[in-house]
Structure formats: C-alpha cells, structure tokens
Amino acid sequence: MRRIVFVINAAALKAPTTISMIRYVLCLLYSASRELSLMAKLPVLVTLLPAVLSAAAAALSSSLTSPESFQAPSRVKFYMQDRQLIANSTGVVVAAQGGNLTLYGFGTLIVMDDPLTETPCNDSRLVGRGQGMYLVESRSDFHLLVSYSAFLETSSYNGSLVFHGSYKALQSPRELPVIAGTGDFRGVQGYAIVTTAVDHGLYVVLQVDCYLTQRM
C-alpha cells in the first residue's frame, strides 16, 4: 500500500478569501487521489477531508482575527458637550437622595447622551455621541463612577471606545480608564486625560485626550 505525504502550505491557508481556501483544499484532495487506485480513493478522501477543512478554517479564522490585520489609532481627541438641567439638556438625573432630582450629591445617578465634537464650539462638527451614566460615589468629595461609550465616526476611524472607572470631577486634569473598544478600536485599552475647555456652570465642554495601545 502506497503512503501519501503532502505539505499544507501555511501561506496559502491564510488566503484572504473563502474561495481561495476552497480551491486550495480541492487541489490537495485531487493531488492525493491521483496517487491511489480507484477503489482506494473514496475512503482516503473521506478521511482527509475533515482534517484539511479544519486546518483551513483555523487558518482563515486566525487571519481574520489577528491583531496584525489592522492597526488601531493610538491617539484620539474629542470634546464632550454636556448640558445639565437647562434647555436641550444632554443629561437626566434618574435617581437622587430623597427623590429630589434637582440635587447633585452622594447617590445621584445621571444618564447622559452628550454630543462629541471636533472643537469646543457648540456648533462644531459632530464626530460622535457619548452615551452612558455616572454616579456620585463619594460623600465628602465630588467623585464620580463613570461608565460610558464614545461612539465615534469620522473620515479616519469608525468605532467605539468604552470608558469605566472612578473620576475625580474637581481635579484638573482628570484621568479615566479606557477598557475596551469596537470597530476600528477593537482590542484597545489605555487612558484618557480630561480637562475642562468651557465652564458655564450647567453647560460644560470637556476636552478628552485618549492614549491607546492595542492588545496583541
């Protein structure tokens, strides 16, 4: 009985399309079948097919999900236009001590949907939305537990950044962790430096500078 030995070409398995992958598998099976008698072809092909298809699928999956397949941005900057308790408010108090929704204090919970702009001006070009919530978590200081996603869409990138962590609202500058991302920011983590660009009391514009690294 003749033994068939063939090598699966790793570069070919990482072909960018499913059609290329199928073509390569069929070529392998055809080459193997030519070495066998007609009676022996069927059982050998049945034996080879699952292994070859499994290897092809694994290689294709690896090529699609590999961090090397794209490079996420390492720096992102935007401005959050935050309005509270005024016309066109972008934040709503949904819980507070004693049910007083005009009170900003320990336990107050705010849900927000802030426009994200290219510059501090309120008529600046929109680059996304900041949607999530923050909670006043400290009795003595104005510390917030912040959790929100910045959905960004520009000519340079399209995706979201996820922010979550404790935020010292009265400190300047402030720092906030970036824990994840989607789209063009898939696999990133890092931190954001937040400063106040405009302060009109209940209308505040925050400058958010993000420093990102891509997990491998």
PDB file of C-alpha atoms in Angstrom:
ATOM      1  CA  MET A   1       0.000   0.000   0.000  1.00  0.00           C
ATOM      2  CA  ARG A   2       1.499   3.339  -1.041  1.00  0.00           C
ATOM      3  CA  ARG A   3       1.813   6.119   1.516  1.00  0.00           C
ATOM      4  CA  ILE A   4       0.849   9.641   0.512  1.00  0.00           C
ATOM      5  CA  VAL A   5       2.738  12.553   2.051  1.00  0.00           C
ATOM      6  CA  PHE A   6       1.827  16.160   1.323  1.00  0.00           C
ATOM      7  CA  VAL A   7       2.532  19.503   2.988  1.00  0.00           C
ATOM      8  CA  ILE A   8      -0.183  22.054   3.757  1.00  0.00           C
ATOM      9  CA  ASN A   9       1.107  25.428   2.600  1.00  0.00           C
ATOM     10  CA  ALA A  10       0.569  27.821   5.531  1.00  0.00           C
ATOM     11  CA  ALA A  11       0.731  30.894   3.319  1.00  0.00           C
ATOM     12  CA  ALA A  12      -1.946  29.518   1.041  1.00  0.00           C
ATOM     13  CA  LEU A  13      -4.143  28.667   4.003  1.00  0.00           C
ATOM     14  CA  LYS A  14      -4.058  32.305   5.026  1.00  0.00           C
ATOM     15  CA  ALA A  15      -5.512  33.386   1.688  1.00  0.00           C
ATOM     16  CA  PRO A  16      -7.875  36.312   2.223  1.00  0.00           C
ATOM     17  CA  THR A  17     -10.962  34.774   0.639  1.00  0.00           C
ATOM     18  CA  THR A  18     -13.039  31.688   1.248  1.00  0.00           C
ATOM     19  CA  ILE A  19     -12.933  30.869  -2.482  1.00  0.00           C
ATOM     20  CA  SER A  20      -9.136  30.694  -2.425  1.00  0.00           C
ATOM     21  CA  MET A  21      -9.314  28.416   0.602  1.00  0.00           C
ATOM     22  CA  ILE A  22     -11.752  26.014  -1.074  1.00  0.00           C
ATOM     23  CA  ARG A  23      -9.674  25.950  -4.278  1.00  0.00           C
ATOM     24  CA  TYR A  24      -6.566  25.054  -2.297  1.00  0.00           C
ATOM     25  CA  VAL A  25      -8.339  22.237  -0.419  1.00  0.00           C
ATOM     26  CA  LEU A  26      -9.679  20.765  -3.648  1.00  0.00           C
ATOM     27  CA  CYS A  27      -6.203  20.830  -5.198  1.00  0.00           C
ATOM     28  CA  LEU A  28      -4.829  18.947  -2.206  1.00  0.00           C
ATOM     29  CA  LEU A  29      -7.504  16.295  -2.430  1.00  0.00           C
ATOM     30  CA  TYR A  30      -7.059  15.930  -6.190  1.00  0.00           C
ATOM     31  CA  SER A  31      -3.290  15.525  -5.839  1.00  0.00           C
ATOM     32  CA  ALA A  32      -3.776  12.878  -3.180  1.00  0.00           C
ATOM     33  CA  SER A  33      -6.376  10.987  -5.207  1.00  0.00           C
ATOM     34  CA  ARG A  34      -4.092  10.656  -8.243  1.00  0.00           C
ATOM     35  CA  GLU A  35      -1.707   8.537  -6.154  1.00  0.00           C
ATOM     36  CA  LEU A  36      -4.360   5.966  -5.295  1.00  0.00           C
ATOM     37  CA  SER A  37      -6.175   3.227  -7.125  1.00  0.00           C
ATOM     38  CA  LEU A  38      -9.825   3.859  -7.954  1.00  0.00           C
ATOM     39  CA  MET A  39     -11.054   1.516  -5.184  1.00  0.00           C
ATOM     40  CA  ALA A  40      -8.955   3.238  -2.524  1.00  0.00           C
ATOM     41  CA  LYS A  41      -9.874   6.815  -3.359  1.00  0.00           C
ATOM     42  CA  LEU A  42     -13.192   7.174  -1.568  1.00  0.00           C
ATOM     43  CA  PRO A  43     -12.200   6.091   1.989  1.00  0.00           C
ATOM     44  CA  VAL A  44      -8.964   8.082   1.868  1.00  0.00           C
ATOM     45  CA  LEU A  45     -10.692  11.220   0.656  1.00  0.00           C
ATOM     46  CA  VAL A  46     -13.308  10.882   3.367  1.00  0.00           C
ATOM     47  CA  THR A  47     -10.507  10.535   5.932  1.00  0.00           C
ATOM     48  CA  LEU A  48      -8.523  13.507   4.625  1.00  0.00           C
ATOM     49  CA  LEU A  49     -11.384  15.937   4.089  1.00  0.00           C
ATOM     50  CA  PRO A  50     -12.261  16.766   7.756  1.00  0.00           C
ATOM     51  CA  ALA A  51      -8.616  17.327   8.714  1.00  0.00           C
ATOM     52  CA  VAL A  52      -7.863  19.571   5.751  1.00  0.00           C
ATOM     53  CA  LEU A  53     -11.053  21.599   6.124  1.00  0.00           C
ATOM     54  CA  SER A  54     -10.407  22.004   9.854  1.00  0.00           C
ATOM     55  CA  ALA A  55      -6.890  23.296   9.227  1.00  0.00           C
ATOM     56  CA  ALA A  56      -8.164  25.659   6.539  1.00  0.00           C
ATOM     57  CA  ALA A  57     -10.907  27.041   8.760  1.00  0.00           C
ATOM     58  CA  ALA A  58      -8.484  27.573  11.654  1.00  0.00           C
ATOM     59  CA  ALA A  59      -6.033  29.423   9.437  1.00  0.00           C
ATOM     60  CA  LEU A  60      -8.787  31.595   7.973  1.00  0.00           C
ATOM     61  CA  SER A  61     -10.120  32.444  11.434  1.00  0.00           C
ATOM     62  CA  SER A  62      -6.626  33.320  12.632  1.00  0.00           C
ATOM     63  CA  SER A  63      -6.011  35.627   9.691  1.00  0.00           C
ATOM     64  CA  LEU A  64      -9.321  37.428  10.219  1.00  0.00           C
ATOM     65  CA  THR A  65      -8.889  37.971  13.977  1.00  0.00           C
ATOM     66  CA  SER A  66      -5.151  38.550  14.107  1.00  0.00           C
ATOM     67  CA  PRO A  67      -4.206  41.933  15.640  1.00  0.00           C
ATOM     68  CA  GLU A  68      -1.819  42.321  12.714  1.00  0.00           C
ATOM     69  CA  SER A  69      -4.775  42.543  10.317  1.00  0.00           C
ATOM     70  CA  PHE A  70      -5.393  46.174  11.312  1.00  0.00           C
ATOM     71  CA  GLN A  71      -3.799  48.900  13.396  1.00  0.00           C
ATOM     72  CA  ALA A  72      -5.985  50.826  15.833  1.00  0.00           C
ATOM     73  CA  PRO A  73      -5.392  54.565  16.318  1.00  0.00           C
ATOM     74  CA  SER A  74      -3.065  55.381  19.236  1.00  0.00           C
ATOM     75  CA  ARG A  75      -4.353  58.926  19.846  1.00  0.00           C
ATOM     76  CA  VAL A  76      -7.909  60.241  19.736  1.00  0.00           C
ATOM     77  CA  LYS A  77      -9.218  63.630  20.856  1.00  0.00           C
ATOM     78  CA  PHE A  78     -12.775  64.936  21.059  1.00  0.00           C
ATOM     79  CA  TYR A  79     -14.912  67.383  23.039  1.00  0.00           C
ATOM     80  CA  MET A  80     -17.961  66.440  25.110  1.00  0.00           C
ATOM     81  CA  GLN A  81     -20.783  68.981  25.125  1.00  0.00           C
ATOM     82  CA  ASP A  82     -22.512  68.410  28.486  1.00  0.00           C
ATOM     83  CA  ARG A  83     -25.704  70.259  29.454  1.00  0.00           C
ATOM     84  CA  GLN A  84     -27.476  69.678  32.763  1.00  0.00           C
ATOM     85  CA  LEU A  85     -30.894  70.973  33.906  1.00  0.00           C
ATOM     86  CA  ILE A  86     -31.106  73.546  31.083  1.00  0.00           C
ATOM     87  CA  ALA A  87     -32.627  73.713  27.602  1.00  0.00           C
ATOM     88  CA  ASN A  88     -31.528  70.894  25.304  1.00  0.00           C
ATOM     89  CA  SER A  89     -30.203  69.006  28.308  1.00  0.00           C
ATOM     90  CA  THR A  90     -27.930  66.083  27.437  1.00  0.00           C
ATOM     91  CA  GLY A  91     -28.067  64.528  30.899  1.00  0.00           C
ATOM     92  CA  VAL A  92     -31.003  63.406  33.014  1.00  0.00           C
ATOM     93  CA  VAL A  93     -30.958  62.758  36.767  1.00  0.00           C
ATOM     94  CA  VAL A  94     -32.773  59.441  37.257  1.00  0.00           C
ATOM     95  CA  ALA A  95     -32.103  58.884  40.979  1.00  0.00           C
ATOM     96  CA  ALA A  96     -31.146  61.039  43.972  1.00  0.00           C
ATOM     97  CA  GLN A  97     -31.402  61.109  47.762  1.00  0.00           C
ATOM     98  CA  GLY A  98     -34.964  61.609  48.925  1.00  0.00           C
ATOM     99  CA  GLY A  99     -36.208  61.580  45.347  1.00  0.00           C
ATOM    100  CA  ASN A 100     -35.073  65.180  44.788  1.00  0.00           C
ATOM    101  CA  LEU A 101     -33.942  65.043  41.150  1.00  0.00           C
ATOM    102  CA  THR A 102     -32.518  68.593  41.290  1.00  0.00           C
ATOM    103  CA  LEU A 103     -29.987  67.540  43.930  1.00  0.00           C
ATOM    104  CA  TYR A 104     -26.401  66.748  42.996  1.00  0.00           C
ATOM    105  CA  GLY A 105     -24.990  64.771  45.895  1.00  0.00           C
ATOM    106  CA  PHE A 106     -23.980  61.346  47.129  1.00  0.00           C
ATOM    107  CA  GLY A 107     -26.037  58.697  45.327  1.00  0.00           C
ATOM    108  CA  THR A 108     -27.182  60.891  42.429  1.00  0.00           C
ATOM    109  CA  LEU A 109     -27.311  58.938  39.155  1.00  0.00           C
ATOM    110  CA  ILE A 110     -27.226  60.706  35.789  1.00  0.00           C
ATOM    111  CA  VAL A 111     -27.825  59.165  32.354  1.00  0.00           C
ATOM    112  CA  MET A 112     -26.184  61.086  29.525  1.00  0.00           C
ATOM    113  CA  ASP A 113     -26.197  61.361  25.758  1.00  0.00           C
ATOM    114  CA  ASP A 114     -23.592  64.034  25.003  1.00  0.00           C
ATOM    115  CA  PRO A 115     -22.663  65.265  21.529  1.00  0.00           C
ATOM    116  CA  LEU A 116     -18.957  64.733  20.765  1.00  0.00           C
ATOM    117  CA  THR A 117     -17.467  67.477  18.622  1.00  0.00           C
ATOM    118  CA  GLU A 118     -14.241  68.294  16.811  1.00  0.00           C
ATOM    119  CA  THR A 119     -13.652  71.586  18.674  1.00  0.00           C
ATOM    120  CA  PRO A 120     -15.027  73.157  21.891  1.00  0.00           C
ATOM    121  CA  CYS A 121     -17.558  75.288  19.982  1.00  0.00           C
ATOM    122  CA  ASN A 122     -21.145  74.124  20.353  1.00  0.00           C
ATOM    123  CA  ASP A 123     -21.663  74.450  16.584  1.00  0.00           C
ATOM    124  CA  SER A 124     -18.533  72.438  15.790  1.00  0.00           C
ATOM    125  CA  ARG A 125     -18.669  69.402  13.510  1.00  0.00           C
ATOM    126  CA  LEU A 126     -20.194  66.378  15.242  1.00  0.00           C
ATOM    127  CA  VAL A 127     -17.868  63.347  15.433  1.00  0.00           C
ATOM    128  CA  GLY A 128     -19.989  61.067  17.630  1.00  0.00           C
ATOM    129  CA  ARG A 129     -22.043  60.594  20.796  1.00  0.00           C
ATOM    130  CA  GLY A 130     -21.048  59.874  24.385  1.00  0.00           C
ATOM    131  CA  GLN A 131     -23.724  57.651  25.901  1.00  0.00           C
ATOM    132  CA  GLY A 132     -23.798  56.085  29.359  1.00  0.00           C
ATOM    133  CA  MET A 133     -24.111  57.108  33.003  1.00  0.00           C
ATOM    134  CA  TYR A 134     -22.276  58.427  36.030  1.00  0.00           C
ATOM    135  CA  LEU A 135     -22.918  58.126  39.735  1.00  0.00           C
ATOM    136  CA  VAL A 136     -21.789  60.401  42.575  1.00  0.00           C
ATOM    137  CA  GLU A 137     -19.931  57.826  44.667  1.00  0.00           C
ATOM    138  CA  SER A 138     -18.307  59.927  47.409  1.00  0.00           C
ATOM    139  CA  ARG A 139     -19.882  61.539  50.482  1.00  0.00           C
ATOM    140  CA  SER A 140     -17.118  64.095  51.037  1.00  0.00           C
ATOM    141  CA  ASP A 141     -15.751  64.814  47.558  1.00  0.00           C
ATOM    142  CA  PHE A 142     -17.307  65.134  44.131  1.00  0.00           C
ATOM    143  CA  HIS A 143     -16.025  61.786  42.868  1.00  0.00           C
ATOM    144  CA  LEU A 144     -17.964  60.039  40.119  1.00  0.00           C
ATOM    145  CA  LEU A 145     -18.188  56.445  38.982  1.00  0.00           C
ATOM    146  CA  VAL A 146     -18.275  56.913  35.214  1.00  0.00           C
ATOM    147  CA  SER A 147     -19.321  54.304  32.653  1.00  0.00           C
ATOM    148  CA  TYR A 148     -19.988  55.324  29.063  1.00  0.00           C
ATOM    149  CA  SER A 149     -19.197  54.581  25.431  1.00  0.00           C
ATOM    150  CA  ALA A 150     -17.962  57.136  22.916  1.00  0.00           C
ATOM    151  CA  PHE A 151     -19.377  56.202  19.515  1.00  0.00           C
ATOM    152  CA  LEU A 152     -17.053  57.871  17.001  1.00  0.00           C
ATOM    153  CA  GLU A 153     -17.427  58.184  13.245  1.00  0.00           C
ATOM    154  CA  THR A 154     -15.007  60.295  11.213  1.00  0.00           C
ATOM    155  CA  SER A 155     -13.108  60.018   7.957  1.00  0.00           C
ATOM    156  CA  SER A 156     -10.205  58.481   9.931  1.00  0.00           C
ATOM    157  CA  TYR A 157     -11.992  55.884  12.083  1.00  0.00           C
ATOM    158  CA  ASN A 158     -15.341  54.306  12.882  1.00  0.00           C
ATOM    159  CA  GLY A 159     -15.974  52.522  16.186  1.00  0.00           C
ATOM    160  CA  SER A 160     -16.466  52.999  19.896  1.00  0.00           C
ATOM    161  CA  LEU A 161     -14.320  53.458  22.998  1.00  0.00           C
ATOM    162  CA  VAL A 162     -15.526  52.206  26.385  1.00  0.00           C
ATOM    163  CA  PHE A 163     -14.678  54.261  29.491  1.00  0.00           C
ATOM    164  CA  HIS A 164     -15.183  52.952  33.019  1.00  0.00           C
ATOM    165  CA  GLY A 165     -13.749  53.966  36.357  1.00  0.00           C
ATOM    166  CA  SER A 166     -13.588  56.448  39.228  1.00  0.00           C
ATOM    167  CA  TYR A 167     -13.376  60.081  38.146  1.00  0.00           C
ATOM    168  CA  LYS A 168     -12.318  62.977  40.396  1.00  0.00           C
ATOM    169  CA  ALA A 169     -14.535  65.640  38.875  1.00  0.00           C
ATOM    170  CA  LEU A 170     -12.982  68.649  40.677  1.00  0.00           C
ATOM    171  CA  GLN A 171      -9.392  67.684  39.933  1.00  0.00           C
ATOM    172  CA  SER A 172      -7.548  69.117  36.932  1.00  0.00           C
ATOM    173  CA  PRO A 173      -6.591  67.320  34.849  1.00  0.00           C
ATOM    174  CA  ARG A 174      -8.630  64.163  35.441  1.00  0.00           C
ATOM    175  CA  GLU A 175      -7.825  60.659  34.269  1.00  0.00           C
ATOM    176  CA  LEU A 176     -10.271  57.978  33.150  1.00  0.00           C
ATOM    177  CA  PRO A 177      -9.523  54.380  32.082  1.00  0.00           C
ATOM    178  CA  VAL A 178     -10.298  53.186  28.550  1.00  0.00           C
ATOM    179  CA  ILE A 179     -11.103  49.489  28.983  1.00  0.00           C
ATOM    180  CA  ALA A 180     -12.173  48.326  25.503  1.00  0.00           C
ATOM    181  CA  GLY A 181     -13.181  49.300  22.004  1.00  0.00           C
ATOM    182  CA  THR A 182     -15.090  48.147  18.940  1.00  0.00           C
ATOM    183  CA  GLY A 183     -14.760  48.651  15.199  1.00  0.00           C
ATOM    184  CA  ASP A 184     -11.503  50.423  14.356  1.00  0.00           C
ATOM    185  CA  PHE A 185     -10.728  50.438  18.098  1.00  0.00           C
ATOM    186  CA  ARG A 186     -11.119  46.689  18.561  1.00  0.00           C
ATOM    187  CA  GLY A 187      -8.709  45.324  21.185  1.00  0.00           C
ATOM    188  CA  VAL A 188      -7.558  48.686  22.574  1.00  0.00           C
ATOM    189  CA  GLN A 189      -7.039  49.801  26.134  1.00  0.00           C
ATOM    190  CA  GLY A 190      -5.492  52.877  27.691  1.00  0.00           C
ATOM    191  CA  TYR A 191      -6.492  56.052  29.435  1.00  0.00           C
ATOM    192  CA  ALA A 192      -7.996  59.466  28.790  1.00  0.00           C
ATOM    193  CA  ILE A 193      -6.824  62.814  30.140  1.00  0.00           C
ATOM    194  CA  VAL A 194      -9.859  65.042  30.686  1.00  0.00           C
ATOM    195  CA  THR A 195      -9.715  68.821  31.072  1.00  0.00           C
ATOM    196  CA  THR A 196     -12.402  71.493  31.129  1.00  0.00           C
ATOM    197  CA  ALA A 197     -12.402  73.554  27.937  1.00  0.00           C
ATOM    198  CA  VAL A 198     -15.559  75.591  28.663  1.00  0.00           C
ATOM    199  CA  ASP A 199     -17.332  76.069  32.017  1.00  0.00           C
ATOM    200  CA  HIS A 200     -20.641  77.908  32.135  1.00  0.00           C
ATOM    201  CA  GLY A 201     -21.969  76.185  35.233  1.00  0.00           C
ATOM    202  CA  LEU A 202     -24.636  73.829  33.930  1.00  0.00           C
ATOM    203  CA  TYR A 203     -23.097  73.866  30.448  1.00  0.00           C
ATOM    204  CA  VAL A 204     -19.602  72.349  30.370  1.00  0.00           C
ATOM    205  CA  VAL A 205     -17.362  71.288  27.499  1.00  0.00           C
ATOM    206  CA  LEU A 206     -14.759  68.647  28.306  1.00  0.00           C
ATOM    207  CA  GLN A 207     -11.645  68.010  26.252  1.00  0.00           C
ATOM    208  CA  VAL A 208     -10.921  64.264  26.153  1.00  0.00           C
ATOM    209  CA  ASP A 209      -7.459  63.145  25.017  1.00  0.00           C
ATOM    210  CA  CYS A 210      -7.200  59.358  24.651  1.00  0.00           C
ATOM    211  CA  TYR A 211      -3.893  57.452  24.676  1.00  0.00           C
ATOM    212  CA  LEU A 212      -4.424  53.935  23.368  1.00  0.00           C
ATOM    213  CA  THR A 213      -2.488  50.701  22.924  1.00  0.00           C
ATOM    214  CA  GLN A 214      -3.674  47.610  21.090  1.00  0.00           C
ATOM    215  CA  ARG A 215      -3.646  44.286  22.918  1.00  0.00           C
ATOM    216  CA  MET A 216      -1.872  41.578  20.963  1.00  0.00           C
TER     217      MET A 216
END
